[in-house]
Coordinates of N, CA and C in Angstrom, one line a residue:
M24 N 28.3 -28.5 8.8 CA 27.2 -28.1 8.1 C 27.1 -26.6 8.1
A25 N 27.9 -25.9 8.9 CA 27.9 -24.4 9.0 C 28.4 -23.8 7.7
S26 N 29.4 -24.5 7.1 CA 29.9 -23.9 5.8 C 28.8 -24.1 4.7
T27 N 28.0 -25.1 4.8 CA 26.9 -25.3 3.8 C 25.9 -24.2 4.0
L28 N 25.6 -23.9 5.3 CA 24.6 -22.8 5.5 C 25.2 -21.5 5.0
L29 N 26.5 -21.2 5.2 CA 27.0 -20.0 4.7 C 27.0 -19.9 3.1
E30 N 27.3 -21.1 2.5 CA 27.3 -21.1 1.1 C 25.8 -20.9 0.5
L31 N 24.9 -21.6 1.2 CA 23.5 -21.4 0.8 C 23.0 -19.9 1.0
T32 N 23.4 -19.3 2.1 CA 23.1 -17.9 2.4 C 23.7 -17.0 1.3
A33 N 25.0 -17.2 1.0 CA 25.6 -16.4 0.0 C 24.9 -16.6 -1.4
S34 N 24.6 -17.8 -1.7 CA 23.9 -18.0 -3.0 C 22.5 -17.3 -3.1
I35 N 21.7 -17.5 -2.0 CA 20.4 -16.9 -2.0 C 20.5 -15.4 -2.0
V36 N 21.3 -14.8 -1.2 CA 21.4 -13.3 -1.1 C 22.0 -12.8 -2.4
S37 N 23.0 -13.4 -3.0 CA 23.5 -12.9 -4.3 C 22.5 -12.9 -5.4
S38 N 21.6 -14.0 -5.4 CA 20.6 -14.0 -6.4 C 19.6 -12.9 -6.2
H39 N 19.2 -12.7 -4.9 CA 18.3 -11.6 -4.6 C 18.9 -10.2 -5.0
A40 N 20.2 -10.0 -4.6 CA 20.8 -8.8 -4.9 C 21.0 -8.5 -6.4
A41 N 21.1 -9.5 -7.2 CA 21.2 -9.4 -8.6 C 19.9 -8.8 -9.2
M42 N 18.8 -9.1 -8.6 CA 17.5 -8.7 -9.1 C 17.0 -7.4 -8.6
S43 N 17.5 -7.0 -7.4 CA 17.0 -5.8 -6.8 C 18.2 -5.0 -6.2
E44 N 18.1 -3.7 -6.3 CA 19.1 -2.8 -5.8 C 19.1 -2.8 -4.2
L45 N 20.2 -3.1 -3.6 CA 20.2 -3.1 -2.1 C 21.4 -2.2 -1.7
S46 N 21.2 -1.4 -0.6 CA 22.3 -0.7 0.0 C 23.1 -1.7 0.8
T47 N 24.2 -1.2 1.3 CA 25.1 -2.0 2.1 C 24.4 -2.5 3.4
E48 N 23.6 -1.6 4.0 CA 22.9 -1.9 5.2 C 21.8 -3.0 4.9
E49 N 21.1 -2.8 3.8 CA 20.1 -3.7 3.5 C 20.7 -5.1 3.1
L50 N 21.8 -5.1 2.5 CA 22.5 -6.3 2.2 C 22.9 -7.1 3.4
V51 N 23.4 -6.4 4.4 CA 23.8 -7.0 5.7 C 22.6 -7.6 6.4
Q52 N 21.5 -6.8 6.4 CA 20.2 -7.3 7.0 C 19.7 -8.6 6.3
E53 N 19.8 -8.6 5.0 CA 19.3 -9.7 4.2 C 20.1 -10.9 4.5
I54 N 21.5 -10.8 4.6 CA 22.3 -11.9 4.9 C 22.0 -12.5 6.3
Q55 N 21.8 -11.6 7.3 CA 21.4 -12.1 8.6 C 20.1 -12.8 8.6
K56 N 19.1 -12.2 7.9 CA 17.8 -12.8 7.9 C 17.8 -14.2 7.2
V57 N 18.5 -14.3 6.1 CA 18.5 -15.6 5.4 C 19.3 -16.6 6.2
Y58 N 20.4 -16.2 6.8 CA 21.2 -17.2 7.6 C 20.3 -17.7 8.8
T59 N 19.7 -16.7 9.5 CA 18.8 -17.1 10.6 C 17.7 -18.0 10.2
T60 N 17.1 -17.8 9.1 CA 16.0 -18.6 8.6 C 16.5 -20.0 8.3
L61 N 17.7 -20.1 7.6 CA 18.2 -21.4 7.3 C 18.6 -22.2 8.6
Q62 N 19.1 -21.5 9.6 CA 19.4 -22.1 10.9 C 18.1 -22.7 11.5
Q63 N 17.1 -21.9 11.5 CA 15.8 -22.4 12.0 C 15.3 -23.6 11.3
L64 N 15.4 -23.6 10.0 CA 14.9 -24.7 9.2 C 15.7 -26.0 9.5
E65 N 17.0 -25.8 9.8 CA 17.8 -26.9 10.1 C 17.7 -27.4 11.5
G66 N 17.1 -26.5 12.4 CA 16.9 -26.9 13.8 C 17.8 -26.3 14.7
G67 N 18.7 -25.5 14.3 CA 19.6 -24.7 15.1 C 19.0 -23.5 15.8
A68 N 19.6 -23.0 16.8 CA 19.1 -21.8 17.5 C 19.4 -20.6 16.7
P69 N 18.5 -19.7 16.5 CA 18.8 -18.4 15.8 C 19.7 -17.5 16.6
E70 N 20.6 -16.7 16.0 CA 21.5 -15.9 16.7 C 20.8 -14.6 17.2
T71 N 19.8 -14.1 16.4 CA 19.1 -12.9 16.7 C 17.6 -13.2 16.8
A72 N 16.8 -12.4 17.5 CA 15.4 -12.6 17.6 C 14.7 -12.2 16.3
P73 N 13.8 -13.1 15.8 CA 13.2 -12.8 14.5 C 12.2 -11.6 14.6
A74 N 11.7 -11.3 15.8 CA 10.7 -10.2 16.0 C 11.4 -8.9 15.7
E75 N 12.6 -8.7 16.0 CA 13.3 -7.5 15.7 C 13.5 -7.3 14.2
E76 N 13.8 -8.4 13.5 CA 14.0 -8.3 12.1 C 12.8 -8.0 11.3
T77 N 11.6 -8.5 11.7 CA 10.4 -8.2 11.0 C 10.0 -6.8 11.0
K78 N 10.4 -6.0 12.0 CA 10.1 -4.6 12.1 C 10.9 -3.7 11.2
A79 N 12.1 -4.2 10.9 CA 13.0 -3.4 10.1 C 12.5 -3.4 8.6
P80 N 12.4 -2.3 8.0 CA 11.9 -2.3 6.6 C 12.9 -2.8 5.6
A81 N 12.4 -3.5 4.6 CA 13.3 -4.0 3.6 C 14.0 -2.9 2.8
I82 N 13.3 -1.8 2.6 CA 13.8 -0.7 1.9 C 13.4 0.6 2.5
S83 N 13.9 1.8 2.1 CA 13.5 3.0 2.7 C 12.2 3.5 2.2
L84 N 11.6 4.4 3.0 CA 10.2 4.9 2.6 C 10.3 5.6 1.2
K85 N 11.4 6.4 1.0 CA 11.5 7.1 -0.3 C 11.6 6.1 -1.5
K86 N 12.3 5.0 -1.3 CA 12.5 4.1 -2.4 C 11.2 3.2 -2.6
A87 N 10.4 3.1 -1.5 CA 9.2 2.3 -1.6 C 8.2 2.9 -2.5
F88 N 8.0 4.2 -2.4 CA 6.9 4.9 -3.2 C 7.5 5.7 -4.3
Q89 N 7.6 5.1 -5.5 CA 8.1 5.8 -6.6 C 7.0 6.2 -7.5
A90 N 7.3 7.0 -8.6 CA 6.3 7.5 -9.5 C 5.6 6.4 -10.3
D91 N 6.4 5.4 -10.7 CA 5.8 4.4 -11.6 C 5.6 3.0 -10.9
Q92 N 6.0 2.8 -9.7 CA 5.8 1.6 -9.0 C 5.9 1.7 -7.5
V93 N 5.4 0.7 -6.7 CA 5.4 0.7 -5.3 C 6.1 -0.6 -4.9
V94 N 7.0 -0.5 -3.9 CA 7.7 -1.7 -3.4 C 7.3 -2.0 -2.0
C95 N 7.0 -3.2 -1.7 CA 6.6 -3.6 -0.3 C 7.8 -3.5 0.6
M96 N 7.6 -2.8 1.7 CA 8.7 -2.6 2.7 C 8.9 -3.8 3.6
I97 N 8.0 -4.8 3.5 CA 8.2 -6.0 4.3 C 9.1 -7.0 3.6
C98 N 8.7 -7.3 2.3 CA 9.4 -8.3 1.6 C 10.3 -7.8 0.5
G99 N 10.2 -6.5 0.1 CA 11.0 -6.0 -0.9 C 10.5 -6.2 -2.3
K100 N 9.3 -6.8 -2.5 CA 8.8 -7.1 -3.8 C 8.3 -5.7 -4.4
G101 N 8.7 -5.5 -5.7 CA 8.3 -4.3 -6.4 C 7.6 -4.5 -7.6
G102 N 7.4 -3.4 -8.4 CA 6.7 -3.5 -9.7 C 5.2 -3.5 -9.6
M103 N 4.7 -3.1 -8.4 CA 3.2 -3.1 -8.2 C 2.7 -1.6 -8.4
K104 N 1.5 -1.5 -8.7 CA 0.8 -0.2 -8.8 C 0.2 0.2 -7.5
T105 N -0.3 -0.8 -6.8 CA -0.9 -0.5 -5.5 C -0.5 -1.7 -4.5
L106 N -0.5 -1.3 -3.2 CA 0.0 -2.3 -2.2 C -1.2 -3.1 -1.5
T107 N -2.4 -2.6 -1.6 CA -3.5 -3.1 -0.8 C -3.7 -4.6 -1.0
R108 N -3.8 -5.0 -2.2 CA -4.0 -6.5 -2.5 C -2.8 -7.3 -2.1
H109 N -1.6 -6.8 -2.3 CA -0.4 -7.6 -1.9 C -0.3 -7.7 -0.4
L110 N -0.6 -6.7 0.3 CA -0.6 -6.8 1.8 C -1.6 -7.8 2.3
A111 N -2.8 -7.8 1.7 CA -3.9 -8.7 2.2 C -3.5 -10.2 1.8
Q112 N -3.1 -10.4 0.6 CA -2.9 -11.8 0.2 C -1.6 -12.4 0.7
V113 N -0.5 -11.6 0.7 CA 0.8 -12.2 1.0 C 1.1 -12.1 2.5
H114 N 0.8 -10.9 3.1 CA 1.2 -10.7 4.5 C 0.0 -10.7 5.5
D115 N -1.2 -10.9 5.0 CA -2.4 -10.9 5.8 C -2.4 -9.7 6.7
M116 N -2.3 -8.5 6.0 CA -2.2 -7.3 6.8 C -3.1 -6.2 6.1
K117 N -3.6 -5.3 6.9 CA -4.4 -4.3 6.4 C -3.6 -3.0 6.2
P118 N -4.0 -2.1 5.3 CA -3.1 -0.9 5.1 C -2.9 -0.1 6.4
R119 N -3.8 0.0 7.3 CA -3.6 0.7 8.5 C -2.5 0.1 9.3
E120 N -2.4 -1.2 9.4 CA -1.4 -1.9 10.2 C 0.0 -1.7 9.5
Y121 N 0.0 -1.7 8.2 CA 1.2 -1.5 7.4 C 1.8 -0.1 7.7
R122 N 0.9 0.9 7.6 CA 1.2 2.3 7.9 C 1.8 2.5 9.3
K123 N 1.2 1.8 10.3 CA 1.6 1.9 11.7 C 2.9 1.2 11.9
Q124 N 3.2 0.1 11.3 CA 4.4 -0.6 11.4 C 5.6 0.2 10.9
F125 N 5.4 0.9 9.8 CA 6.6 1.6 9.2 C 6.4 3.1 9.3
N126 N 5.5 3.6 10.2 CA 5.3 5.0 10.4 C 5.1 5.8 9.1
I127 N 4.2 5.3 8.3 CA 3.9 6.0 7.0 C 2.7 6.9 7.3
P128 N 2.9 8.2 6.9 CA 1.8 9.2 7.2 C 0.6 8.8 6.4
S129 N -0.6 9.2 6.9 CA -1.8 8.9 6.2 C -1.9 9.7 4.9
S130 N -1.2 10.8 4.8 CA -1.2 11.6 3.5 C -0.5 10.8 2.4
Q131 N 0.3 9.9 2.7 CA 1.1 9.1 1.7 C 0.2 8.0 1.1
A132 N -0.1 8.0 -0.2 CA -0.9 7.0 -0.8 C -0.1 5.7 -0.9
L133 N -0.8 4.6 -0.8 CA -0.1 3.3 -0.9 C -0.1 2.8 -2.4
T134 N -0.1 3.8 -3.3 CA -0.1 3.5 -4.7 C 1.0 4.3 -5.4
A135 N 1.3 3.9 -6.6 CA 2.3 4.6 -7.4 C 1.7 5.9 -7.9
K136 N 2.4 7.0 -7.9 CA 1.9 8.3 -8.2 C 1.3 8.4 -9.6
K137 N 1.9 7.8 -10.6 CA 1.4 7.9 -11.9 C 0.1 7.1 -12.0
F138 N 0.0 6.0 -11.3 CA -1.3 5.2 -11.3 C -2.4 6.1 -10.6
S139 N -2.1 6.8 -9.5 CA -3.1 7.6 -8.9 C -3.6 8.7 -9.8
E140 N -2.6 9.4 -10.5 CA -2.9 10.5 -11.4 C -3.8 10.0 -12.6
A141 N -3.5 8.8 -13.1 CA -4.3 8.2 -14.2 C -5.7 7.9 -13.8
R142 N -5.8 7.4 -12.6 CA -7.2 7.1 -12.1 C -8.0 8.4 -11.8
K143 N -7.3 9.4 -11.3 CA -8.0 10.7 -11.1 C -8.4 11.3 -12.4
K144 N -7.6 11.2 -13.4 CA -7.9 11.8 -14.7 C -9.1 11.0 -15.3
M145 N -9.1 9.7 -15.2 CA -10.2 8.9 -15.7 C -11.5 9.2 -15.0
A146 N -11.5 9.4 -13.7 CA -12.7 9.8 -13.0 C -13.2 11.1 -13.4
Q147 N -12.3 12.1 -13.6 CA -12.8 13.4 -14.0 C -13.4 13.3 -15.4
E148 N -12.8 12.6 -16.3 CA -13.4 12.5 -17.7 C -14.8 11.8 -17.6
R149 N -15.0 10.9 -16.8 CA -16.3 10.2 -16.7 C -17.3 11.0 -15.8
G150 N -16.9 12.1 -15.2 CA -17.8 12.9 -14.4 C -18.2 12.2 -13.1
L151 N -17.3 11.4 -12.5 CA -17.6 10.7 -11.3 C -17.7 11.7 -10.1
A152 N -17.0 12.8 -10.1 CA -17.1 13.8 -9.0 C -18.5 14.4 -9.0
D153 N -19.1 14.7 -10.2 CA -20.4 15.2 -10.2 C -21.4 14.2 -9.7
N154 N -21.3 13.0 -10.1 CA -22.2 11.9 -9.6 C -22.1 11.8 -8.1
L155 N -20.9 11.9 -7.5 CA -20.7 11.8 -6.1 C -21.4 13.0 -5.4
A156 N -21.2 14.2 -5.9 CA -21.9 15.4 -5.4 C -23.4 15.2 -5.3
K157 N -24.0 14.7 -6.4 CA -25.4 14.4 -6.5 C -25.8 13.4 -5.4
A158 N -25.1 12.3 -5.3 CA -25.5 11.3 -4.4 C -25.4 11.8 -2.9
R159 N -24.4 12.7 -2.6 CA -24.3 13.2 -1.3 C -25.5 14.2 -1.0
A160 N -25.9 15.0 -2.0 CA -27.0 15.9 -1.8 C -28.3 15.1 -1.6
V161 N -28.5 14.0 -2.3 CA -29.7 13.2 -2.1 C -29.7 12.6 -0.7
R162 N -28.5 12.1 -0.3 CA -28.4 11.5 1.0 C -28.7 12.5 2.1
A163 N -28.1 13.7 2.0 CA -28.3 14.7 3.0 C -29.8 15.1 3.1
A164 N -30.5 15.1 1.9 CA -31.9 15.4 1.9 C -32.7 14.3 2.6
K165 N -32.4 13.1 2.4 CA -33.1 12.0 3.1 C -32.9 12.0 4.6
I166 N -31.7 12.4 5.0 CA -31.4 12.5 6.4 C -32.2 13.6 7.1
Q167 N -32.3 14.7 6.3 CA -33.1 15.8 6.8 C -34.5 15.5 6.9
E168 N -35.0 14.7 6.0 CA -36.5 14.3 6.0 C -36.7 13.4 7.2
K169 N -35.8 12.5 7.5 CA -36.0 11.6 8.7 C -36.0 12.4 10.0
K170 N -35.2 13.5 10.0 CA -35.1 14.3 11.2 C -36.4 15.2 11.4
G171 N -37.1 15.4 10.3 CA -38.3 16.2 10.3 C -38.0 17.6 10.0
A172 N -36.8 18.0 9.8 CA -36.4 19.4 9.4 C -36.6 19.5 7.9
P173 N -36.9 20.8 7.5 CA -37.0 21.0 6.1 C -35.7 20.7 5.4
A174 N -35.8 20.0 4.3 CA -34.6 19.6 3.6 C -34.2 20.7 2.6
E175 N -32.9 20.8 2.4 CA -32.4 21.8 1.4 C -32.7 21.1 0.0
K176 N -32.9 22.0 -1.0 CA -33.1 21.4 -2.3 C -31.8 20.8 -2.8
P177 N -31.9 19.6 -3.4 CA -30.7 19.0 -4.0 C -30.2 19.9 -5.1
V178 N -28.9 20.0 -5.2 CA -28.2 20.8 -6.3 C -28.4 20.0 -7.6
K179 N -28.9 20.8 -8.6 CA -29.1 20.2 -9.9 C -27.9 20.5 -10.7
P180 N -27.4 19.5 -11.5 CA -26.3 19.7 -12.3 C -26.6 20.7 -13.4
K181 N -25.6 21.4 -14.0 CA -25.8 22.3 -15.1 C -26.3 21.5 -16.3
G182 N -27.2 22.1 -17.0 CA -27.7 21.4 -18.2 C -28.8 20.4 -18.0
A183 N -29.2 20.2 -16.7 CA -30.2 19.2 -16.4 C -31.6 19.8 -16.8
P184 N -32.5 19.0 -17.3 CA -33.8 19.5 -17.8 C -34.6 19.9 -16.5
R185 N -35.3 21.0 -16.7 CA -36.2 21.5 -15.6 C -37.6 20.9 -15.7
K186 N -38.2 20.8 -14.5 CA -39.6 20.3 -14.5 C -40.5 21.5 -14.8
K187 N -41.5 21.2 -15.7 CA -42.4 22.2 -16.0 C -43.5 22.4 -15.0
K188 N -43.8 23.6 -14.7 CA -44.9 23.9 -13.7 C -46.2 23.8 -14.4
A189 N -47.2 23.2 -13.7 CA -48.5 23.1 -14.4 C -49.5 24.2 -13.9

């Protein structure tokens, strides 16, 4: 049955390699992972510990975060604009856990760069930053009122109508 496992492993890995670009090291890891999984499914003892393999990233950090797509470092799935939903649904993982597992700095967004830029541009066009500033000023004023200290006047946006004094 070992030859059948090898044939299945070769077939599975070659199909995966045809769809995604893999380095030599990634290919070897994929072969080991698939073969071990097939052994476990058949009831044989795995040759390597699965805990060690789950910590190894499927791809490098540089390849994972590209301008137009993000690739999951756990399973190697690509073509996504953001990782948050994929991590929650497929891997039952939060972004903080993902960053910790692969030593991803907090400054690195878990989104494609072009996607982030498009969202930023849209927010600027809609004036969401101004709305956020207004909301923060109102919130700060309410907190000051609760403390009993005199509150600072909320910042009025340019072009806002002034109240008439009677």
